[in-house]
CSV table of C-alpha atoms in Angstrom, one decimal:
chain,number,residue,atom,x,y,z
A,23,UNK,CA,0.0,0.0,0.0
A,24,UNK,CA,3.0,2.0,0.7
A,25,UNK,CA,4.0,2.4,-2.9
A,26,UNK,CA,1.2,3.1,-4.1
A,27,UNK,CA,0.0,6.2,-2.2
A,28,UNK,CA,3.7,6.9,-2.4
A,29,UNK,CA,3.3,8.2,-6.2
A,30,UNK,CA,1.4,11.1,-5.1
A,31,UNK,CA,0.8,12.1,-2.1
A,32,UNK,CA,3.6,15.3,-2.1
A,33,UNK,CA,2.5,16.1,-5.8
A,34,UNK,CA,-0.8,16.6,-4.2
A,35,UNK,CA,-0.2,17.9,-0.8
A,36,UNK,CA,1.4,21.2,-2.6
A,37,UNK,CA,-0.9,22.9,-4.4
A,38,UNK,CA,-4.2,20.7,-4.6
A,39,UNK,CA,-7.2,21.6,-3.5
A,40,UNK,CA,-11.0,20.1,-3.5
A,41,UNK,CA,-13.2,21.8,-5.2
A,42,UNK,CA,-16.6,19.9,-4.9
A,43,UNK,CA,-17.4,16.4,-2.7
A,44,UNK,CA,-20.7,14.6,-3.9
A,45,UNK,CA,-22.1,12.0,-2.7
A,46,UNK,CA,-25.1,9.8,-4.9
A,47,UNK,CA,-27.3,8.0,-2.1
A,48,UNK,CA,-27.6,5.9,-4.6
A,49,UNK,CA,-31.5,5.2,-3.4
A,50,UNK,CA,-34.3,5.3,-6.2
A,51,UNK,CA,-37.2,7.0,-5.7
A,52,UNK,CA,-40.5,5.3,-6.7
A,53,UNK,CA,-43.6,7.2,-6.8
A,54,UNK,CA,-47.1,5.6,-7.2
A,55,UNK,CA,-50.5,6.7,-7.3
A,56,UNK,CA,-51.5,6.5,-4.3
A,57,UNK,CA,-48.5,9.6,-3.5
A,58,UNK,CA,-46.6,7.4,-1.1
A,59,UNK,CA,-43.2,7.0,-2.0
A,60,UNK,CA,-40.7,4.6,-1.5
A,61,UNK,CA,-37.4,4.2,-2.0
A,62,UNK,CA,-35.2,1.2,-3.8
A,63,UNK,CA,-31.5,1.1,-3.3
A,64,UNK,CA,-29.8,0.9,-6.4
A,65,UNK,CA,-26.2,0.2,-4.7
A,66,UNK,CA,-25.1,-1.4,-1.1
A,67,UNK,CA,-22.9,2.2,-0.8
A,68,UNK,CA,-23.7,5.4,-1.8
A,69,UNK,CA,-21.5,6.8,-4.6
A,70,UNK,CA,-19.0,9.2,-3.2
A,71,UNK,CA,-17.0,11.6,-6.1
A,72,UNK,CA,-14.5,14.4,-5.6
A,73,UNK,CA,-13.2,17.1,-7.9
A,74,UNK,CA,-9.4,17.9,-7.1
A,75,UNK,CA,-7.7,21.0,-8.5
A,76,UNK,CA,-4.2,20.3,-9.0
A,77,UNK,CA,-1.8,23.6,-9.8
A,78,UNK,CA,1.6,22.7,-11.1
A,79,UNK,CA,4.0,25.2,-11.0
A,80,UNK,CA,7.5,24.0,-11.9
A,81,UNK,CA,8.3,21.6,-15.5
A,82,UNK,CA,9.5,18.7,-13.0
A,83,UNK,CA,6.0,18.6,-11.2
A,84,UNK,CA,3.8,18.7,-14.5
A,85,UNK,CA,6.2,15.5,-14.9
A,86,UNK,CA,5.7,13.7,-12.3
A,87,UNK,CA,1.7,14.6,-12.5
A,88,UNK,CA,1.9,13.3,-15.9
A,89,UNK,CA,3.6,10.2,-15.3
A,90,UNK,CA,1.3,10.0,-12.2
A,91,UNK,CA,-1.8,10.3,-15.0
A,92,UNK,CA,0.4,7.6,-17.4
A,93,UNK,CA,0.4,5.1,-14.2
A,94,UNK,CA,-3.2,5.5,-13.7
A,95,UNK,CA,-4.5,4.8,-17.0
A,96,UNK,CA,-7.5,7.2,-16.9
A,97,UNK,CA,-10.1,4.7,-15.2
A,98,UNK,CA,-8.4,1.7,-15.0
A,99,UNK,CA,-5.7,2.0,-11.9
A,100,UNK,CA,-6.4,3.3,-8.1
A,101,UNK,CA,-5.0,5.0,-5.8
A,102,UNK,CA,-4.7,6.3,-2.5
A,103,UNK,CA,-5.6,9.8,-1.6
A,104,UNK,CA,-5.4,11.0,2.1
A,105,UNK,CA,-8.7,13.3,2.8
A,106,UNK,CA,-6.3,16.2,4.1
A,107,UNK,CA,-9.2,18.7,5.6
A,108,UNK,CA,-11.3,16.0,6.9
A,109,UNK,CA,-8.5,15.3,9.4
A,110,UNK,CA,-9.5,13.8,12.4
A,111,UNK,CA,-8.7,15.3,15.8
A,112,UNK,CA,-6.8,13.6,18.5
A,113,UNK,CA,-7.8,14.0,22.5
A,114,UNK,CA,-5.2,15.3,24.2
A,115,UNK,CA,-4.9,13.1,26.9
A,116,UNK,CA,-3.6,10.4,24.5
A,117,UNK,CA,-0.1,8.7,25.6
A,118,UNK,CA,1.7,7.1,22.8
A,119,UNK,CA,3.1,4.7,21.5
A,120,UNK,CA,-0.3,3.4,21.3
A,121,UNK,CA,-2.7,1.5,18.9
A,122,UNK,CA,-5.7,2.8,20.7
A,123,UNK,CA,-6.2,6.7,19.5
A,124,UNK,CA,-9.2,8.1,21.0
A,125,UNK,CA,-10.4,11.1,18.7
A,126,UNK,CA,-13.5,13.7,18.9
A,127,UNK,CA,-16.2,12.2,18.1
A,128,UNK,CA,-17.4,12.6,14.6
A,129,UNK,CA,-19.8,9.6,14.9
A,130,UNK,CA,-17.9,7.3,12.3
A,131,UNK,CA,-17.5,5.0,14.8
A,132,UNK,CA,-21.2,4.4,14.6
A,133,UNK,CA,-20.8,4.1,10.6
A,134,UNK,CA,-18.5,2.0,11.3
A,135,UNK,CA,-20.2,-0.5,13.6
A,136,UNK,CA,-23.7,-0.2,11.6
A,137,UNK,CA,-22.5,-1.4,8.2
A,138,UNK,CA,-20.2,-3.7,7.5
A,139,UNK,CA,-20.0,-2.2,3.8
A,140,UNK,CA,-19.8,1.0,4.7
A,141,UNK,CA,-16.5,0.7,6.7
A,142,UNK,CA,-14.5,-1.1,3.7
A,143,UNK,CA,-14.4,2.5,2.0
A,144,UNK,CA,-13.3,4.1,5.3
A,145,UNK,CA,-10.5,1.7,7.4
A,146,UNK,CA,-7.6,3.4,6.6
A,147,UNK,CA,-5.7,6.2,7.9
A,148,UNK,CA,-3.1,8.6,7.1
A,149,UNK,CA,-0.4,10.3,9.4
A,150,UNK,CA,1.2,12.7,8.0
A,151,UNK,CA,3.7,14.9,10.2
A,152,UNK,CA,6.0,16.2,7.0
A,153,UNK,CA,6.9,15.4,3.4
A,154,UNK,CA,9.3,12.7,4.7
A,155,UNK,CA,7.4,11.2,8.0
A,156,UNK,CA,4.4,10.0,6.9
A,157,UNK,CA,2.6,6.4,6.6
A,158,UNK,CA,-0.9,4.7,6.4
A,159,UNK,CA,-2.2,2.0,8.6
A,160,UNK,CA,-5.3,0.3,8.7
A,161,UNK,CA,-7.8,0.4,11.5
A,162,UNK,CA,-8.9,-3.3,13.3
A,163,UNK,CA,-11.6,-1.7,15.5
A,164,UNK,CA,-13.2,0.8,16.3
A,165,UNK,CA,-15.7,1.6,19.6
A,166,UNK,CA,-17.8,4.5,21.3
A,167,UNK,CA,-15.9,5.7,24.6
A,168,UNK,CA,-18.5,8.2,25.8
A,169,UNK,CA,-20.8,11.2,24.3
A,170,UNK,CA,-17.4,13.3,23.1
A,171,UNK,CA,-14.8,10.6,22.5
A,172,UNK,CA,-14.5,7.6,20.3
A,173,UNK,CA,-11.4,5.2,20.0
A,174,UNK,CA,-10.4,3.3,16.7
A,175,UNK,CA,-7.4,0.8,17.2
A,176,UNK,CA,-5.1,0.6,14.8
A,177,UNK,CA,-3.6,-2.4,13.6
A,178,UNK,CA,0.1,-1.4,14.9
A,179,UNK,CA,0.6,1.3,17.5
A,180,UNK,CA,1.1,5.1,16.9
A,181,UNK,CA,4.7,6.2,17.8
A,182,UNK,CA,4.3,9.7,18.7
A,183,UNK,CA,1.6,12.2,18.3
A,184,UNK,CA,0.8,13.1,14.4
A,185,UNK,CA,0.1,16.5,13.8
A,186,UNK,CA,-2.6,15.5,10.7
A,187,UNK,CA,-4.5,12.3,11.0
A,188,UNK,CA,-6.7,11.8,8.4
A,189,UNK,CA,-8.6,8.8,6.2
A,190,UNK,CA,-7.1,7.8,3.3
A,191,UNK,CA,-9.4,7.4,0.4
A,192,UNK,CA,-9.1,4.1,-1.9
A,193,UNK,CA,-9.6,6.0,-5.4
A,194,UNK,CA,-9.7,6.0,-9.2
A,195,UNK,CA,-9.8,8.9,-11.6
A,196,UNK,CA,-13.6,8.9,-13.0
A,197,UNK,CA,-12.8,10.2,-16.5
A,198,UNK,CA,-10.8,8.5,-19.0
A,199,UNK,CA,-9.9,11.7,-20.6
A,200,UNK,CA,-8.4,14.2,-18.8
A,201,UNK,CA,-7.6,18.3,-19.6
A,202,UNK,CA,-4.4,19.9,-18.9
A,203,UNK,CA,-4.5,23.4,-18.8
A,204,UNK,CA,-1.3,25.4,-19.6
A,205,UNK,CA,-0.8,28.8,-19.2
A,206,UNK,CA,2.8,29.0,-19.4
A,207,UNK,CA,5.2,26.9,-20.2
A,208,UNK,CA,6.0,25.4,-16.6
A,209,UNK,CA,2.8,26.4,-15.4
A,210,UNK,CA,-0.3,24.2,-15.6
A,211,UNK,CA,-3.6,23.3,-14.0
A,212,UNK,CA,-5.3,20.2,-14.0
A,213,UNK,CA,-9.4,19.0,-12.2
A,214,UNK,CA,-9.6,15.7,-11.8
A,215,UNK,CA,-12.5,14.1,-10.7
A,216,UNK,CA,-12.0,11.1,-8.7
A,217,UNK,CA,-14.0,8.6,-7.4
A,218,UNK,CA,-14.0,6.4,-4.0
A,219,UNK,CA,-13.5,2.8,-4.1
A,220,UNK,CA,-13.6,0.3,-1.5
A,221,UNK,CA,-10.5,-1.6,-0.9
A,222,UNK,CA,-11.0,-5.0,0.5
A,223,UNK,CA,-7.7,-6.5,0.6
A,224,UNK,CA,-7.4,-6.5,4.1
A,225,UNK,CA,-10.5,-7.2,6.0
B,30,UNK,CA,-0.7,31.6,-24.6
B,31,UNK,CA,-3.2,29.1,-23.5
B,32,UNK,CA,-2.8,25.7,-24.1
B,33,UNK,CA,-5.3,22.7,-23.6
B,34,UNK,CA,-3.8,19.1,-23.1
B,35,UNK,CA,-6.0,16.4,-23.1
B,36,UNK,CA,-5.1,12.4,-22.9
B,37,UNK,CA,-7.7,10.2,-23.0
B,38,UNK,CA,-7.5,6.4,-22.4
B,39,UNK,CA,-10.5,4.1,-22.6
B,40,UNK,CA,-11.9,2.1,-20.0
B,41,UNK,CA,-14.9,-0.3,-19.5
B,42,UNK,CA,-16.1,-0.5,-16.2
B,43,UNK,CA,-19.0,-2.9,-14.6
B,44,UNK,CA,-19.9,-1.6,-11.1
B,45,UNK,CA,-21.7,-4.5,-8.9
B,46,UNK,CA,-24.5,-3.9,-6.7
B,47,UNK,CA,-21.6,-4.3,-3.6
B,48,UNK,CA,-19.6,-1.5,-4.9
B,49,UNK,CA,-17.4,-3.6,-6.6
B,50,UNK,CA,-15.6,-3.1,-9.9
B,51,UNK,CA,-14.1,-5.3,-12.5
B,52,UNK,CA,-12.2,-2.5,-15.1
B,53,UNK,CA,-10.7,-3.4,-18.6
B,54,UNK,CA,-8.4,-1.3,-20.3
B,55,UNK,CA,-9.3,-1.1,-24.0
B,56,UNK,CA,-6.6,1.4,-25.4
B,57,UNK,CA,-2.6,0.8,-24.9
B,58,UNK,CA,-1.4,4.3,-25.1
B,59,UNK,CA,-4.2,7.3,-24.7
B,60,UNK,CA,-4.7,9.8,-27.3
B,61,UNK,CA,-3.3,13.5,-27.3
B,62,UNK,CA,-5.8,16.2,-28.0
B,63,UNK,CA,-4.5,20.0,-27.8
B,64,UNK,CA,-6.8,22.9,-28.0
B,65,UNK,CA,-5.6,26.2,-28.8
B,66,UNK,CA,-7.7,29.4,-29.7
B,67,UNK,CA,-6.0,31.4,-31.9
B,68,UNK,CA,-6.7,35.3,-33.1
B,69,UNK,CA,-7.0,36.0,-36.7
B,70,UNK,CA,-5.8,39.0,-38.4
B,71,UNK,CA,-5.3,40.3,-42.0
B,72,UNK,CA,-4.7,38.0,-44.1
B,73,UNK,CA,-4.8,34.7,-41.4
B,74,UNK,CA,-8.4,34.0,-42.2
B,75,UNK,CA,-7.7,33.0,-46.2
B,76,UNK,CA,-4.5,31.3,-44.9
B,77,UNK,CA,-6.7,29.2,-42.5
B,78,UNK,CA,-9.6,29.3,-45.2
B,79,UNK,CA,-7.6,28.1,-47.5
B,80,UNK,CA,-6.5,25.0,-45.3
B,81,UNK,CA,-9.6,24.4,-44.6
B,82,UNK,CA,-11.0,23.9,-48.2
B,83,UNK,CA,-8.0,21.8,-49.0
B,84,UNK,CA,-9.1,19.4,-46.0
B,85,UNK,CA,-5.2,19.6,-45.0
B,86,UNK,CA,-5.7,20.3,-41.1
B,87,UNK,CA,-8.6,16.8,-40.7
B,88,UNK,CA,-6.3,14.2,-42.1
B,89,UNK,CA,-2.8,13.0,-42.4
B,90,UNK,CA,-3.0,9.7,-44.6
B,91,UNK,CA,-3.8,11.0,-47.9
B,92,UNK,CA,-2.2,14.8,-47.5
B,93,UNK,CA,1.2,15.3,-49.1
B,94,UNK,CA,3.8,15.8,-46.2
B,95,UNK,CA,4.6,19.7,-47.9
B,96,UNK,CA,0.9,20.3,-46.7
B,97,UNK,CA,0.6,18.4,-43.6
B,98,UNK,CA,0.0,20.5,-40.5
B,99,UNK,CA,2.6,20.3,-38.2
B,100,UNK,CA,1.7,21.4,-34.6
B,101,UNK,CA,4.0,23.0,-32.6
B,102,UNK,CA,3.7,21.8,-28.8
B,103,UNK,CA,3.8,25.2,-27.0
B,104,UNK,CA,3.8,24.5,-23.7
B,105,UNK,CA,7.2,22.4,-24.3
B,106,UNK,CA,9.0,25.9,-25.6
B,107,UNK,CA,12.0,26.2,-24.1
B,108,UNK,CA,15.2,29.3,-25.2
B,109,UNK,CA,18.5,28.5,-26.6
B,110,UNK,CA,21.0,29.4,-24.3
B,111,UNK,CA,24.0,30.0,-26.9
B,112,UNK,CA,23.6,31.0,-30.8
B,113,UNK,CA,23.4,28.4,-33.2
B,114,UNK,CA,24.6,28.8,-36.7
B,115,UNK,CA,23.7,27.8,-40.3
B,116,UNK,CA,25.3,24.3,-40.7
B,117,UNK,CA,25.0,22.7,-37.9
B,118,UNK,CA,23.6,19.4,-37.2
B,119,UNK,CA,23.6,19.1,-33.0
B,120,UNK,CA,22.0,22.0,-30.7
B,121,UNK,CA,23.4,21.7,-27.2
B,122,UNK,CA,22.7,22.9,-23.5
B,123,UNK,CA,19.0,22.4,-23.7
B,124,UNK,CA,16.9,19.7,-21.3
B,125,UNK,CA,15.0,17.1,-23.1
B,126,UNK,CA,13.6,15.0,-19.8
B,127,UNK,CA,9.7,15.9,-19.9
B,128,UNK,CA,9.5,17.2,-23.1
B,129,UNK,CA,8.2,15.3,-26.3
B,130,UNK,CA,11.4,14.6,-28.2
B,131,UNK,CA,11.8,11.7,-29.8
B,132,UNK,CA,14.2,10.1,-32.7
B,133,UNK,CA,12.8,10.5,-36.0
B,134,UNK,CA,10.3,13.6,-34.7
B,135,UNK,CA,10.0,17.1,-35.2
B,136,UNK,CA,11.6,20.0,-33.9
B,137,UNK,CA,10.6,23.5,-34.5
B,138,UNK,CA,13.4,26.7,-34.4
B,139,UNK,CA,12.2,30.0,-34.2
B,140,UNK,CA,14.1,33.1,-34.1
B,141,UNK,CA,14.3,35.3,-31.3
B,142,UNK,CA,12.2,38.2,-31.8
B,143,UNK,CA,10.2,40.1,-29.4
B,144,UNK,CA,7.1,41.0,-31.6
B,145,UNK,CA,5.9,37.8,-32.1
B,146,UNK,CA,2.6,37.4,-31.3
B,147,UNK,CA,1.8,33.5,-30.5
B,148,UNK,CA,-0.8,33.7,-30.4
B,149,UNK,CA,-2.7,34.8,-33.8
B,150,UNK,CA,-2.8,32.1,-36.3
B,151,UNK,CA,0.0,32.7,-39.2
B,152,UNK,CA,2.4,34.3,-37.2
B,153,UNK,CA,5.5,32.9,-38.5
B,154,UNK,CA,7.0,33.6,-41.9
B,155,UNK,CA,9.3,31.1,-43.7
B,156,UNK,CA,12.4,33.3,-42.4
B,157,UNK,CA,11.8,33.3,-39.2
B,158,UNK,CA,11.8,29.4,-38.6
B,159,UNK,CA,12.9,26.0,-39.4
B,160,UNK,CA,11.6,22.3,-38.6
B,161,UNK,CA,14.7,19.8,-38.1
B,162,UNK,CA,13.7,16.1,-37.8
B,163,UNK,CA,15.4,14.5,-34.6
B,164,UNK,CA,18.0,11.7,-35.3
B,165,UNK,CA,19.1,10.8,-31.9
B,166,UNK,CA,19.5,13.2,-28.1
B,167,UNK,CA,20.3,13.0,-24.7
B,168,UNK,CA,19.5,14.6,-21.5
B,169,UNK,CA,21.0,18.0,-23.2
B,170,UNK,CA,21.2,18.3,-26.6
B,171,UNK,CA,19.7,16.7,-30.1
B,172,UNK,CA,21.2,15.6,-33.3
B,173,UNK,CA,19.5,16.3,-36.2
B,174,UNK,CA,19.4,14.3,-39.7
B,175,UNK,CA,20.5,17.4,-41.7
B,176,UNK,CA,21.9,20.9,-40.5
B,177,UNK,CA,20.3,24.1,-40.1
B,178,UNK,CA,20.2,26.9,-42.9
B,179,UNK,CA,19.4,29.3,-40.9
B,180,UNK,CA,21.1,31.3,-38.2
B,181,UNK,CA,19.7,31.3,-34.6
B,182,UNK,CA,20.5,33.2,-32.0
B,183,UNK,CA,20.7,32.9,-28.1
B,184,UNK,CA,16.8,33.2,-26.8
B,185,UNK,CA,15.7,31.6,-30.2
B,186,UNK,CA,13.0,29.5,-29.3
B,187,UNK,CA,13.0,25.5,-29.8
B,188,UNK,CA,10.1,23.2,-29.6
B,189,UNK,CA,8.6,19.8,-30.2
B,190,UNK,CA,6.5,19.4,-33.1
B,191,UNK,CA,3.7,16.7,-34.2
B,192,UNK,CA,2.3,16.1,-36.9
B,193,UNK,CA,-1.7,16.9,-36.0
B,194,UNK,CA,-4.9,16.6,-37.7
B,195,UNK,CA,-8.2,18.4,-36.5
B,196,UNK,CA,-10.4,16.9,-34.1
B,197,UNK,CA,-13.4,18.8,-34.4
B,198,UNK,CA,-15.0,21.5,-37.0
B,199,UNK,CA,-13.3,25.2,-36.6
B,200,UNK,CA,-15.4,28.2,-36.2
B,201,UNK,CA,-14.3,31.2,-37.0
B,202,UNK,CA,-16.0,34.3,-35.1
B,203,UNK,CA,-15.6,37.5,-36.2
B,204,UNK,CA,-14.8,40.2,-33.1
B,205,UNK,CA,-16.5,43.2,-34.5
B,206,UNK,CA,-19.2,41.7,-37.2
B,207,UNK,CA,-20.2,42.9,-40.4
B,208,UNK,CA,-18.1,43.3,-43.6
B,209,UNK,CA,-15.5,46.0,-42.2
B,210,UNK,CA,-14.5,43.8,-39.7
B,211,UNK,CA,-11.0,41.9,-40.4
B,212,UNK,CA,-10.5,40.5,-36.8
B,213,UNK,CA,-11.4,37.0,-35.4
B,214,UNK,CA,-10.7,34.2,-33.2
B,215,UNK,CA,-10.7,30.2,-34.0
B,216,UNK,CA,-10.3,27.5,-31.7
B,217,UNK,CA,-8.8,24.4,-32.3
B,218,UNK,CA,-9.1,21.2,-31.4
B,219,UNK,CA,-6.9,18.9,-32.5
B,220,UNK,CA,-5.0,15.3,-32.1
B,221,UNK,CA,-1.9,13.9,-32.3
B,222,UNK,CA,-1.6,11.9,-35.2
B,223,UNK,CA,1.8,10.3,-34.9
């Protein structure tokens, strides 16, 4: 998992920013005579889709974005994507080295218990304390401590405290084609829209 | 100048109900689109018009190579640092990592001059450049299969070049409208064709 997150998670951490999150309930609505509605699910998980601005600003970084692009073959070939601004924040009472971290509560845990499918999109998590201490782990439990805290345990224990803790996202680019936008010659911009995937290679 | 890369690949995807995703790649390499708007002035719209009725710029196979359109990649320009005089076959002290060189391609020189303007349509004249077809390079300089004629001075310009065809009908909109009116824009979309 290492290498694969490894191809662009500086690229990205630069200049990147996300522009829109959706998310497709994936639910149809069904209406009927009567004007009582009901609703079908079309998928077990809803559909969730980001748009990522991507600023390039030096010839070797519009390189390595487009050999990142090369590797990915438009739809075909994931990747990992840490959620940056949907970090998660750590209680301050925590003593490391630890594989418990007890975090505000943000109510995932309950996601997480609930639905078995639900979790496979959301078990792993990025700490990220500069460009060259930084790794991913994957999370074995995950429980309610009380009204303001819950604890997810990781499946090897924390060292120290990490400044940014945040869920890394199993994802593909959702468009085969994708638009560069130069506007000089080592400057360029570049949306892609990327969709999440669940990763079930470790359960 | 504003320039639009595109690479497309081609995927088939079947989602399962559980999320779950089987993908098939059905291209090997993608394809290269640029777009590229371009302003017209004086007498760019018969050159382009002219192109245009010909059927030069939408195919490659049948046109003769004098009339095939060779596209200049833009945003792979990069200056000579040293002049480089008529009769020469190797231009040196340039970086070719990340740019679209390749043996047996194109290369574009274009005198330094600072009233270019890149980006109206026919804004080169014969003079003022010269395409050189790559024999072999390294990480600083290319060999090419004949010498230059021209000279070329420090801050010349020197660029990749493919041959292209159009992707897509080209509009030409008039800026001001009416019969006095000489200026225009036309955007192009166009891919890579070898």
């Amino acid at each position: 998992m290492t290498e694969l997150y490894q191809s662009i998670d500086v690229l990205i951490f630069r200049r990147i920013k996300a522009l829109r999150h959706s998310t497709d309930s994936a639910l149809v609505q069904i209406g009927n005579a009567t004007g009582k509605d009901t609703r079908d699910r079309r998928m077990e998980t809803p559909d969730m889709r980001l748009s990522l601005e991507v600023t390039l600003v030096t010839r070797a970084e519009i390189d390595d974005f487009k050999a990142f692009l090369d590797t990915r073959c438009g739809r075909l070939v994931p990747f990992w994507l840490p959620a940056w601004d949907y970090e998660l924040h750590s209680k301050s009472s925590m003593v490391y080295p630890s594989a418990n971290l007890n975090f505000d509560r943000t109510e995932f845990v309950d996601a997480y218990l609930h639905s078995a499918a639900l979790h496979h999109k959301r078990k792993f998590l990025w700490f990220w304390i500069s460009d060259a201490d930084h790794y991913a782990d994957y999370i074995s439990a995950a429980a309610t401590v009380d009204a303001d805290t819950e604890q997810v345990t990781m499946h090897t224990a924390v060292d120290y405290e990490y400044p940014l803790i945040c869920f890394l996202n199993y994802c593909r680019l959702d468009a085969d084609r994708i638009e560069i936008v130069y506007e000089g010659n080592d400057l360029a911009r570049c949306v892609l829209p990327v969709k999440i995937l669940q990763y079930d290679a470790i359960t | 100048m504003q320039v639009k890369e595109s690479l497309a690949w081609l995927t088939d995807v079947h989602e399962a109900w559980t999320g779950e995703e089987l993908r098939v790649k059905l291209r090997v390499e993608p394809r290269r689109y640029y777009e590229i708007s371009f302003v017209l002035k004086r007498y760019d719209k018969a050159i382009l018009d002219a192109a245009l009725f010909a059927n030069v710029l939408h195919e490659t196979a049948t046109v003769p190579d004098r009339l095939r359109w060779s596209l200049p990649i833009w945003c792979d320009m990069q200056k000579l640092g040293a002049d480089l005089a008529a009769g020469v076959g190797t231009v040196s002290g340039i970086v070719t990592a990340g740019y679209d060189f390749r043996a047996g391609g194109l290369v574009a020189l274009i005198k330094a001059r600072a009233s270019y303007e890149f980006n109206r349509f026919a804004c080169l004249r014969p003079e003022d450049y010269e395409l050189m077809t790559i024999d072999t390079f390294d990480a600083n300089s290319i060999t090419f299969t004949d010498t230059t004629t021209k000279d070329f001075n420090a801050g010349s310009l020197l660029l990749p070049v493919r041959v292209a065809r159009l992707d897509s009908p080209v509009d030409i909109v008039d800026a001001l409208g009416g019969a006095q009116s000489y200026d225009g824009t036309a955007a192009f979309q166009c891919e890579v064709a070898e």
